[in-house]
PDB file of C-alpha atoms in Angstrom:
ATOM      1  CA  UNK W   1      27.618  39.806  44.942  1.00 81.00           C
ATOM      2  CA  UNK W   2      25.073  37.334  43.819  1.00 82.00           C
ATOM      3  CA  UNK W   3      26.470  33.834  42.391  1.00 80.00           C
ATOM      4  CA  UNK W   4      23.433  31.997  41.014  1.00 86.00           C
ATOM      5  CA  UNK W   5      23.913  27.938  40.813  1.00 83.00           C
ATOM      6  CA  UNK W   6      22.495  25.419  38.481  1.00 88.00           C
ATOM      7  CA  UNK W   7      21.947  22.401  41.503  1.00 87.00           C
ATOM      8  CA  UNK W   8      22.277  21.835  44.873  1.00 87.00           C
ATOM      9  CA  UNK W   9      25.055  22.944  47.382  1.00 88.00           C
ATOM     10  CA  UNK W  10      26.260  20.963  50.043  1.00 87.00           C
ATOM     11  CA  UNK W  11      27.601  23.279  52.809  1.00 87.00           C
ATOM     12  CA  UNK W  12      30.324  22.757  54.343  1.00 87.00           C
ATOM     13  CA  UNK W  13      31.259  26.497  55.958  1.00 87.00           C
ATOM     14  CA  UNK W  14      31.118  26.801  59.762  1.00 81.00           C
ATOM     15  CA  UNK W  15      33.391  28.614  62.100  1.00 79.00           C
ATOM     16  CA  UNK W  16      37.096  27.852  62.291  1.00 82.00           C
ATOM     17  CA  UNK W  17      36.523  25.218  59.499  1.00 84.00           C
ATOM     18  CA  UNK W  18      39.668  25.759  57.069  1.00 86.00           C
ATOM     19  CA  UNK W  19      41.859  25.700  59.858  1.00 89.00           C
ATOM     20  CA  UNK W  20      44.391  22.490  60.084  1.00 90.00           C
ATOM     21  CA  UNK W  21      42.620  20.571  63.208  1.00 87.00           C
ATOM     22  CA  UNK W  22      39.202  21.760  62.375  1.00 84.00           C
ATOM     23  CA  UNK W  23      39.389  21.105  58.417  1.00 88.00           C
ATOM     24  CA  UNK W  24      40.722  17.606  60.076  1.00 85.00           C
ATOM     25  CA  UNK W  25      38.721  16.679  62.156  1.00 80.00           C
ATOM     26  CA  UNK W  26      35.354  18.323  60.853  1.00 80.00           C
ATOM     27  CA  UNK W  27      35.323  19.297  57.650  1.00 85.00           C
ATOM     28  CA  UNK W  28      37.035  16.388  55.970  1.00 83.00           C
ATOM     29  CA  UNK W  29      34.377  13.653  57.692  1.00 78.00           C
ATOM     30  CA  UNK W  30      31.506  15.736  57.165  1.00 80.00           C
ATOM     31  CA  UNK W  31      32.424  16.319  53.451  1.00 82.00           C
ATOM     32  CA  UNK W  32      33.271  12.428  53.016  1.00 79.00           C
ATOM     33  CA  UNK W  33      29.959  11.591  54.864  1.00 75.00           C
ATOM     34  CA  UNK W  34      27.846  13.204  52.229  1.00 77.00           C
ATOM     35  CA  UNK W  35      30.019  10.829  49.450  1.00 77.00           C
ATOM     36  CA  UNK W  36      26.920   9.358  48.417  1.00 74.00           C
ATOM     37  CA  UNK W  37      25.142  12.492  47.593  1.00 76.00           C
ATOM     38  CA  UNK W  38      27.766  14.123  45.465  1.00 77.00           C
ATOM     39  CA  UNK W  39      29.020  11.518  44.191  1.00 77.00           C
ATOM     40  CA  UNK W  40      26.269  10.500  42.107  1.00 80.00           C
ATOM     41  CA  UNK W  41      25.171  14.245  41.615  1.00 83.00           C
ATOM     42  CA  UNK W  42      26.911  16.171  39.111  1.00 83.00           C
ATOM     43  CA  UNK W  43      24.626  18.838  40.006  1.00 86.00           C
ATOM     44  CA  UNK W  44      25.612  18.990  43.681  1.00 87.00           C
ATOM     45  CA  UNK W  45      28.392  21.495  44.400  1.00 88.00           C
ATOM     46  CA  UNK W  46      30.408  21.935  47.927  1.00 88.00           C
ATOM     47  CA  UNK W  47      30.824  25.289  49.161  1.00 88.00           C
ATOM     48  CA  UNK W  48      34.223  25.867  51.534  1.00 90.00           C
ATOM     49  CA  UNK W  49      36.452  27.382  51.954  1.00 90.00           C
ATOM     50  CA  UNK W  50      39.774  26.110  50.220  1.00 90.00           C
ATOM     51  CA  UNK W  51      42.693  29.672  50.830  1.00 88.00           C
ATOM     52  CA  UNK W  52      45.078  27.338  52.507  1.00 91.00           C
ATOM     53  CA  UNK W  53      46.942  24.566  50.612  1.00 89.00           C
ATOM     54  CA  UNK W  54      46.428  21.925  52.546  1.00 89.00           C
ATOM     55  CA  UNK W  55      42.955  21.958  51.945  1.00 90.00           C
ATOM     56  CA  UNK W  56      43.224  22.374  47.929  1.00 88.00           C
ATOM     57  CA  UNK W  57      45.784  19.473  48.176  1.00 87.00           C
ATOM     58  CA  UNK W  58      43.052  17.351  50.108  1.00 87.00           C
ATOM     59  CA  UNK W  59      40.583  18.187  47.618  1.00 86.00           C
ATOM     60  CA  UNK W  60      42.885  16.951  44.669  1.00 85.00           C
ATOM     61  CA  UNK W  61      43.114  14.094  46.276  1.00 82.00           C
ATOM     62  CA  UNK W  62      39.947  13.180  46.852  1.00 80.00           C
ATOM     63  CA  UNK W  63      39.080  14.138  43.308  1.00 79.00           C
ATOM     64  CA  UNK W  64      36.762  17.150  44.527  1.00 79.00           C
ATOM     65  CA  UNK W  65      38.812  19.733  42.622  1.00 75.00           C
ATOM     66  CA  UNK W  66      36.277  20.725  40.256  1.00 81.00           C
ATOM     67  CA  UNK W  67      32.873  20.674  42.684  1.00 84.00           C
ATOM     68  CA  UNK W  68      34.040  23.126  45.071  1.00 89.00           C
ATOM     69  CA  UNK W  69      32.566  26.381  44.848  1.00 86.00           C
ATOM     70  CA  UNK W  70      35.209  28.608  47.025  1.00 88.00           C
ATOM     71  CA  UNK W  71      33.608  30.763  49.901  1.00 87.00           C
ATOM     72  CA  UNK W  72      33.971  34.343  49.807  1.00 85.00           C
ATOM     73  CA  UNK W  73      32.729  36.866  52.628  1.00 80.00           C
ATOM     74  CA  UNK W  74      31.926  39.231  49.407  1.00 80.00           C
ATOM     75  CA  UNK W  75      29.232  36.431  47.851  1.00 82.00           C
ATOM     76  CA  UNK W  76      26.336  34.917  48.271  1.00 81.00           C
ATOM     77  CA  UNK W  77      25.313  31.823  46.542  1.00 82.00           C
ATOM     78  CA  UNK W  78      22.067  31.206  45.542  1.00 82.00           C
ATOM     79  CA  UNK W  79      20.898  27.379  44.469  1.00 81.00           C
ATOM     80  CA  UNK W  80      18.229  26.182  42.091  1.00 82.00           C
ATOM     81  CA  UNK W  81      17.493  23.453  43.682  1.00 80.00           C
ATOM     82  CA  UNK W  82      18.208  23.969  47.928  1.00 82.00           C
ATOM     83  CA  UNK W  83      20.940  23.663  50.266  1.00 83.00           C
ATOM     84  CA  UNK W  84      21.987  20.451  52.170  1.00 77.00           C
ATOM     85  CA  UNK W  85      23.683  21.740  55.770  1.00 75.00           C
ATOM     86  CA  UNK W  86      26.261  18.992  56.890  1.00 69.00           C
ATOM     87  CA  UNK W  87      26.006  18.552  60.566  1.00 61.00           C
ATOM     88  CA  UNK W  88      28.726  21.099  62.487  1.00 56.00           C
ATOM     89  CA  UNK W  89      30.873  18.183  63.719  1.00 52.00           C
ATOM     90  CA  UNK W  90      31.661  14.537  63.344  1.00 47.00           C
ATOM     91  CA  UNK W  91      34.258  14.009  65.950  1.00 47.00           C
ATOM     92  CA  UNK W  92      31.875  14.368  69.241  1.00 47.00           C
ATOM     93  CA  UNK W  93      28.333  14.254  67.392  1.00 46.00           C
ATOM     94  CA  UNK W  94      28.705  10.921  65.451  1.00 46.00           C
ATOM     95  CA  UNK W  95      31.558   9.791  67.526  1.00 56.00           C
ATOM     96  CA  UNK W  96      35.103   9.863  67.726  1.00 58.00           C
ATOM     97  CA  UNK W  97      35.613   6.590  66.628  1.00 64.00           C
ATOM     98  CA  UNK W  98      33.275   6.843  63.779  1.00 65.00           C
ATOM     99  CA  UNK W  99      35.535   9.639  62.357  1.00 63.00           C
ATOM    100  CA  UNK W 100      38.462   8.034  63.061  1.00 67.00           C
ATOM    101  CA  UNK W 101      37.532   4.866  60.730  1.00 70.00           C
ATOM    102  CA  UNK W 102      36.658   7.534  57.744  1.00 68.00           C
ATOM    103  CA  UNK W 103      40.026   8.934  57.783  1.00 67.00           C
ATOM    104  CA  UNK W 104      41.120   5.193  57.836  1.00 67.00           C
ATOM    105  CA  UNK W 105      39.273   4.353  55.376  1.00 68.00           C
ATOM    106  CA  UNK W 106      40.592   7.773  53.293  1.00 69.00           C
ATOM    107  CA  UNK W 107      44.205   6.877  53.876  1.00 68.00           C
ATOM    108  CA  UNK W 108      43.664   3.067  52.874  1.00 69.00           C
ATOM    109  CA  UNK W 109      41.618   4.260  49.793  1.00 65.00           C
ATOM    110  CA  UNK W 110      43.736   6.889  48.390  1.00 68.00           C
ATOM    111  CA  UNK W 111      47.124   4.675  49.025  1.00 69.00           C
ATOM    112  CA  UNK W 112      48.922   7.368  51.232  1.00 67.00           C
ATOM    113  CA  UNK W 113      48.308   4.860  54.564  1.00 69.00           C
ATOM    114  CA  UNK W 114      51.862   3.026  55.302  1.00 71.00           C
ATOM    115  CA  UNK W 115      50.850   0.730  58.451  1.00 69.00           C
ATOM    116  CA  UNK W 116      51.988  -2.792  58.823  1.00 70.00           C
ATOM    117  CA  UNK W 117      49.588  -5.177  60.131  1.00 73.00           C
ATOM    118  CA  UNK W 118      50.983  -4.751  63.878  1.00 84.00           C
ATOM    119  CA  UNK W 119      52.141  -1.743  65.713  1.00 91.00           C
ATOM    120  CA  UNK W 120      56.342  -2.867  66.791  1.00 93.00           C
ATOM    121  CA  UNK W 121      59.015  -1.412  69.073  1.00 95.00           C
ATOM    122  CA  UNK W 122      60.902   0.397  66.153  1.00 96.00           C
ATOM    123  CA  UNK W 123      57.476   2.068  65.044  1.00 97.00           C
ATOM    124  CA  UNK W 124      58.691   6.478  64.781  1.00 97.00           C
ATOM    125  CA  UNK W 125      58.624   8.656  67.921  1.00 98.00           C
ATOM    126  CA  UNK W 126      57.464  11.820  66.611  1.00 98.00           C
ATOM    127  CA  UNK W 127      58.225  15.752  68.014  1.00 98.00           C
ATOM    128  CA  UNK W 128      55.541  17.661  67.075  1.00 97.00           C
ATOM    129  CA  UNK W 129      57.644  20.861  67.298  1.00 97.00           C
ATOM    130  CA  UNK W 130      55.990  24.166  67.129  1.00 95.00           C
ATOM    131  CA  UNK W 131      57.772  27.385  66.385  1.00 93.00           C
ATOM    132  CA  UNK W 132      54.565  29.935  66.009  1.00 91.00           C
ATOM    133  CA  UNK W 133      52.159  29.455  68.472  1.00 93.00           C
ATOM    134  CA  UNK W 134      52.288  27.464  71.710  1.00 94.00           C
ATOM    135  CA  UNK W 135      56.252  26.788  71.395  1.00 95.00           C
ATOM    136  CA  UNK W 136      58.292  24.912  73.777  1.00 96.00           C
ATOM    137  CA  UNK W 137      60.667  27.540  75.276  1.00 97.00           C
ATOM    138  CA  UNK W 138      63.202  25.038  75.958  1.00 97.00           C
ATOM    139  CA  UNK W 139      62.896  23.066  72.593  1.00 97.00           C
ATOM    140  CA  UNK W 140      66.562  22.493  72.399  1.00 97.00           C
ATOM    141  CA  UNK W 141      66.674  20.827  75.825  1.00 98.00           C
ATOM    142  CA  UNK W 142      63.497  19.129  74.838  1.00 98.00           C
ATOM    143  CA  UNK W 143      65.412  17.816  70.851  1.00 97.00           C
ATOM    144  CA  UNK W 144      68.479  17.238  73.208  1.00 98.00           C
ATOM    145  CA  UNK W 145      66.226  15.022  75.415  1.00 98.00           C
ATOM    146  CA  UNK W 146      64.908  13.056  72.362  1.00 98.00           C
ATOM    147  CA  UNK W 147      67.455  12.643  70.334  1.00 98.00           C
ATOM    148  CA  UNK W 148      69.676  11.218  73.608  1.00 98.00           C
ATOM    149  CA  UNK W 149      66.726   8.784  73.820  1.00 97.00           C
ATOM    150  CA  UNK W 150      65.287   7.530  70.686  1.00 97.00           C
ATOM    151  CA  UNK W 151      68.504   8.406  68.032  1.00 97.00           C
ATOM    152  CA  UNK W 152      67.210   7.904  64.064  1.00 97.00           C
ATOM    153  CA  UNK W 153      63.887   6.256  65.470  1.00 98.00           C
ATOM    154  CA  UNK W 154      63.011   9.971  66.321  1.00 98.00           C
ATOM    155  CA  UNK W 155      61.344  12.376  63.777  1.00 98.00           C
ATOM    156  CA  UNK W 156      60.569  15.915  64.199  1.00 98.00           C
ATOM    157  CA  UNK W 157      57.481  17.285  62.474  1.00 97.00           C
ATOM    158  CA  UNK W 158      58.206  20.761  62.344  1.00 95.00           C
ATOM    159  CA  UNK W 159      55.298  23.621  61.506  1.00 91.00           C
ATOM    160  CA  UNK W 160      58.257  25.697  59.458  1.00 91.00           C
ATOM    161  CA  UNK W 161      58.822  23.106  57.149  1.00 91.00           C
ATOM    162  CA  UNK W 162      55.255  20.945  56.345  1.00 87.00           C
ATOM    163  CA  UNK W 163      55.476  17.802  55.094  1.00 91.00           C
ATOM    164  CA  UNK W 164      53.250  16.820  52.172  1.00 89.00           C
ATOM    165  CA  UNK W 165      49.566  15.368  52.680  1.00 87.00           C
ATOM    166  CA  UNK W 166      51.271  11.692  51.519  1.00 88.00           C
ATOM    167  CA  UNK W 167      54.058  12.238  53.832  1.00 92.00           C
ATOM    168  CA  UNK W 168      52.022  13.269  56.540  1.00 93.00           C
ATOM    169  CA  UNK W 169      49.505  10.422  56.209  1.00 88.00           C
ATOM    170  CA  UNK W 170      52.418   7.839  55.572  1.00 90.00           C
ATOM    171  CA  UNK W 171      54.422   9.143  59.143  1.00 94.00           C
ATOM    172  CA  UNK W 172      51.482   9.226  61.352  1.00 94.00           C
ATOM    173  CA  UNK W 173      50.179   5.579  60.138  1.00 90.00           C
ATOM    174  CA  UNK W 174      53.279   4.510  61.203  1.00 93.00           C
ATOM    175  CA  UNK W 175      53.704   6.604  64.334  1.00 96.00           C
ATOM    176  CA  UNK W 176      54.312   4.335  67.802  1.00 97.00           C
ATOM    177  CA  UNK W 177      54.848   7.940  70.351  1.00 98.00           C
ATOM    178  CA  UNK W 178      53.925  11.199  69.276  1.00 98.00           C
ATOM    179  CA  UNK W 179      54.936  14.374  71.628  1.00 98.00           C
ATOM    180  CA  UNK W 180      54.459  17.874  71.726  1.00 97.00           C
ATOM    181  CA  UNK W 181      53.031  21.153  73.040  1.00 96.00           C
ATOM    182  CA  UNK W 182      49.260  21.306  72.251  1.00 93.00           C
ATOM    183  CA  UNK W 183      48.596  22.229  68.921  1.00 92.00           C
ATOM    184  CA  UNK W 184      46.394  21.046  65.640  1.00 91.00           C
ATOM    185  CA  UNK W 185      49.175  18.820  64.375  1.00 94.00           C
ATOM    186  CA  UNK W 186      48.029  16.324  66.864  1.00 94.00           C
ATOM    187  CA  UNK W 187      44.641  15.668  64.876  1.00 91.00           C
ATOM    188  CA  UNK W 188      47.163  13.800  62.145  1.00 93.00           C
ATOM    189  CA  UNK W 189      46.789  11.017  65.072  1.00 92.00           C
ATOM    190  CA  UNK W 190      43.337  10.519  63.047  1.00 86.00           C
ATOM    191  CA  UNK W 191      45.858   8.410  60.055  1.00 87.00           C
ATOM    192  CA  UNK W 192      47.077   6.238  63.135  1.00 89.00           C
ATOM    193  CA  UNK W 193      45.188   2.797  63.184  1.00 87.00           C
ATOM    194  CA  UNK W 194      43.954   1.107  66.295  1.00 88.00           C
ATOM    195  CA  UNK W 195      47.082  -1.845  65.703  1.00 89.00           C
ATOM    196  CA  UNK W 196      49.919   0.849  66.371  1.00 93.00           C
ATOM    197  CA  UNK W 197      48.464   1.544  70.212  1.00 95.00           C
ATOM    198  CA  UNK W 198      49.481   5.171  69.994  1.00 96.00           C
ATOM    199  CA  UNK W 199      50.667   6.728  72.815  1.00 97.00           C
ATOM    200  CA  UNK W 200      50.317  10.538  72.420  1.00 97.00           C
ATOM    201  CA  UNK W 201      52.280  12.746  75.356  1.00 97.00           C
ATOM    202  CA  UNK W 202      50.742  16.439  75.119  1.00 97.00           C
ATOM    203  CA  UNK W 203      52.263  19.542  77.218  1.00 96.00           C
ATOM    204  CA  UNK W 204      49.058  21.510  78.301  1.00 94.00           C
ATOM    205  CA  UNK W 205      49.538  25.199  79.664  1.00 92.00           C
ATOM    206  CA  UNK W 206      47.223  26.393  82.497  1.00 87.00           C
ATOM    207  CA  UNK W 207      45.745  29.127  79.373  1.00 77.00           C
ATOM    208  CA  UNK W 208      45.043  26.527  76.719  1.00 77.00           C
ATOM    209  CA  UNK W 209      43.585  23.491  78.058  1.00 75.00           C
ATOM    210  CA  UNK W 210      41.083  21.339  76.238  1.00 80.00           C
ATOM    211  CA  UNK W 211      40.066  17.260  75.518  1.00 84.00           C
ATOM    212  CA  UNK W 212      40.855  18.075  71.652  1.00 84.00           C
ATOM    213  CA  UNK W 213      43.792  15.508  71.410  1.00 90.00           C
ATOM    214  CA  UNK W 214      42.385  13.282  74.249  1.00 90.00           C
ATOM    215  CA  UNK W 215      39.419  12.405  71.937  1.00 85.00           C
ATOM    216  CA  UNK W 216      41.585  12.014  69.008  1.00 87.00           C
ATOM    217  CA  UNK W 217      43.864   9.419  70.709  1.00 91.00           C
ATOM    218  CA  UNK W 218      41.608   7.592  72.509  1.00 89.00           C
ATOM    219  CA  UNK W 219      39.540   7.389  69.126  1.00 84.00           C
ATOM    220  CA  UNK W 220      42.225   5.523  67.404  1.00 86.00           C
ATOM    221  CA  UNK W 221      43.014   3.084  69.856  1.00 89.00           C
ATOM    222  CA  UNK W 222      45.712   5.064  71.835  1.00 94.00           C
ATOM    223  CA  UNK W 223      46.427   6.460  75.245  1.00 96.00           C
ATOM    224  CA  UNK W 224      47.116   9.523  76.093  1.00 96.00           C
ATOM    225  CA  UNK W 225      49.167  11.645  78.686  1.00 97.00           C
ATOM    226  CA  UNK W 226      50.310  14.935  79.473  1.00 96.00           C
ATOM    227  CA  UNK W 227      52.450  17.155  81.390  1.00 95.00           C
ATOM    228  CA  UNK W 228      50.997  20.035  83.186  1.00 94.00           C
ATOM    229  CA  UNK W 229      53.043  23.941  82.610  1.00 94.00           C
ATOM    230  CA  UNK W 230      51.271  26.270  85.512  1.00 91.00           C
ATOM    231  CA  UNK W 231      53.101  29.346  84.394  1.00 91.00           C
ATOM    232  CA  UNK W 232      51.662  29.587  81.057  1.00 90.00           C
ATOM    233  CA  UNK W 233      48.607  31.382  81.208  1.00 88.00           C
ATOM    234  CA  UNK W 234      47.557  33.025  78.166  1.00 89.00           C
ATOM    235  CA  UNK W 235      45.658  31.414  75.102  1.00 86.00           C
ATOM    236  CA  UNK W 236      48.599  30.280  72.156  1.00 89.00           C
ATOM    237  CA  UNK W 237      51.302  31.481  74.578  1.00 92.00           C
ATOM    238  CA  UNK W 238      54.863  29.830  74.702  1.00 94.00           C
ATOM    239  CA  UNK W 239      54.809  26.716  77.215  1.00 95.00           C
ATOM    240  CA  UNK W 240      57.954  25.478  79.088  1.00 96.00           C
ATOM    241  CA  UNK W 241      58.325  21.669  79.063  1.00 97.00           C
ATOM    242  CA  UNK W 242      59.579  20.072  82.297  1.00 97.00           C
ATOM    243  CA  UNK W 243      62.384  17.833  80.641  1.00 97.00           C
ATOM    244  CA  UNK W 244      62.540  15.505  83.960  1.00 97.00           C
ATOM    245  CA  UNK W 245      59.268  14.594  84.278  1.00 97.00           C
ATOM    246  CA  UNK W 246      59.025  14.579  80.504  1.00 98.00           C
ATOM    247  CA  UNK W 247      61.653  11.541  80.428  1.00 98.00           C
ATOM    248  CA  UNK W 248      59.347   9.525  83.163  1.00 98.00           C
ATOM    249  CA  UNK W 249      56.613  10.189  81.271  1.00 98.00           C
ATOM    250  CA  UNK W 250      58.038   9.164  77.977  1.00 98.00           C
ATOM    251  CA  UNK W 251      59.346   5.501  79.457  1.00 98.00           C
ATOM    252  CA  UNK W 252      55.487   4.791  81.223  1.00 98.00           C
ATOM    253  CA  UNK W 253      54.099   5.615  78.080  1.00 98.00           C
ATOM    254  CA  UNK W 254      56.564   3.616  75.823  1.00 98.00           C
ATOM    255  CA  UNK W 255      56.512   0.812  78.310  1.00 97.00           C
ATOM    256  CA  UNK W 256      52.944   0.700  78.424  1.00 97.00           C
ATOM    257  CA  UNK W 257      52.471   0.985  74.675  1.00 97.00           C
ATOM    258  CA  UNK W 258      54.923  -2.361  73.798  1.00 96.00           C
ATOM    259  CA  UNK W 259      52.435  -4.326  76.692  1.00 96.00           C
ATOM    260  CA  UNK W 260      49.276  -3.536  75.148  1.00 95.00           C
ATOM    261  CA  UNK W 261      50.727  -4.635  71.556  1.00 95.00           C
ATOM    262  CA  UNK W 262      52.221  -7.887  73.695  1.00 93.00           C
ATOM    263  CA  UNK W 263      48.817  -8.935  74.318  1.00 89.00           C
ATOM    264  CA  UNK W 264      47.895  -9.284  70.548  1.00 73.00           C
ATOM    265  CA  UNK W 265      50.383 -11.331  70.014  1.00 59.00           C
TER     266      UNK W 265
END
């Protein structure tokens, strides 16, 4: 099918690029990049692809609602006047950091951010807990764990029951520790500003390793650390968490966290 447009279109379609960490970490800066063009084009429409709610709930937000021209494997779109082809990714191409501060400057913008000035001691520990891919095999020994350790400081963001893009925006601005088995909820760290020193604790299996969530926490000013499951070899497999080491782990990173927010005081 043939969809003939009045204007320009600003794509936005690569591979993987409505999925969560991807739309995150890609889309969203490249689309907010090219503010300047659309904005004061009424002529310029962005083509992506918008099937999951997250990303139609993004869009709202941003007041993009009514620009987007949905992709469709069935379609081609044909412009008047050209195509403008964002660059495939802002978080290692224009820097880590320099994504980071859009999202920043998103969250501060739209009013969802909910950071104090300073990062503090009683700042949320949040369980990233996955139940579809990558889960933690012992997750109640891991919830048993936290919950002995951090009481009603701790909140569990859990995949079966999403919070909403404000919520989301508001916990992670706030968040002091975040753990979990790898996954894209980690790229919320991107709502996390430099003041809260984030310390981000990621169980990697032996079949899924990559610097994804590295660059995201280091990019906003945190640290991160891991814990290493050998027996886990296949790609999105589940991934056992050793709880012992996962306590040490939890106290360096904690402890390191409240000295590198001592010395801005």
């Amino acid at each position: 099918m043939l969809l003939r447009v009045e204007g320009v279109v600003y794509n936005l379609v690569t591979n993987w690029s409505e999925l969560y960490f991807h739309f995150w970490a890609e889309t969203v800066p490249r689309l907010l990049l090219g503010e300047s063009l659309w904005r004061d084009n009424d002529k310029m429409w962005i083509y992506m692809y918008v099937g999951f709610g997250y990303v139609q709930h993004a869009l709202e937000v941003i007041g993009l609602g009514e620009r987007v021209l949905p992709f469709s494997h069935h379609q081609v779109v044909l412009p008047s006047d050209g195509v403008y082809f964002a660059r495939p990714s802002t978080v290692y191409y224009i820097t880590a950091e320099g994504a980071a501060a859009i999202y920043r400057a998103f969250a501060e913008e739209t009013g969802l951010s909910r950071a104090a000035a300073r990062g503090s001691r009683n700042d949320p520990i949040v369980y990233i807990r996955r139940t579809v891919t990558r889960p933690a095999v012992n997750d109640a020994e891991v919830l048993e764990l936290l919950q002995s350790k951090y009481g009603s400081q701790l909140v569990v963001f859990d995949d079966s029951e999403p919070l909403t893009l404000e919520d989301t925006i508001s916990l992670f601005s706030r968040a002091g520790m975040v753990f979990g088995t790898s996954g894209a909820g980690m790229v919320n760290l991107v709502f996390t500003p430099p003041s809260q020193k984030v310390a981000l604790v990621e169980n990697i299996a032996a079949g899924d390793m990559c610097l994804c969530h590295y660059h995201t926490a280091t990019a906003v000013g945190g640290r991160h650390y891991f814990l290493f499951d050998a027996t886990s070899t296949e790609k999105y497999a589940p991934q056992t968490v050793d709880v012992d080491e996962l306590g040490v782990l939890l106290d360096l990173a904690w402890s390191e966290r409240l000295e590198r927010l001592a010395t801005e005081l």
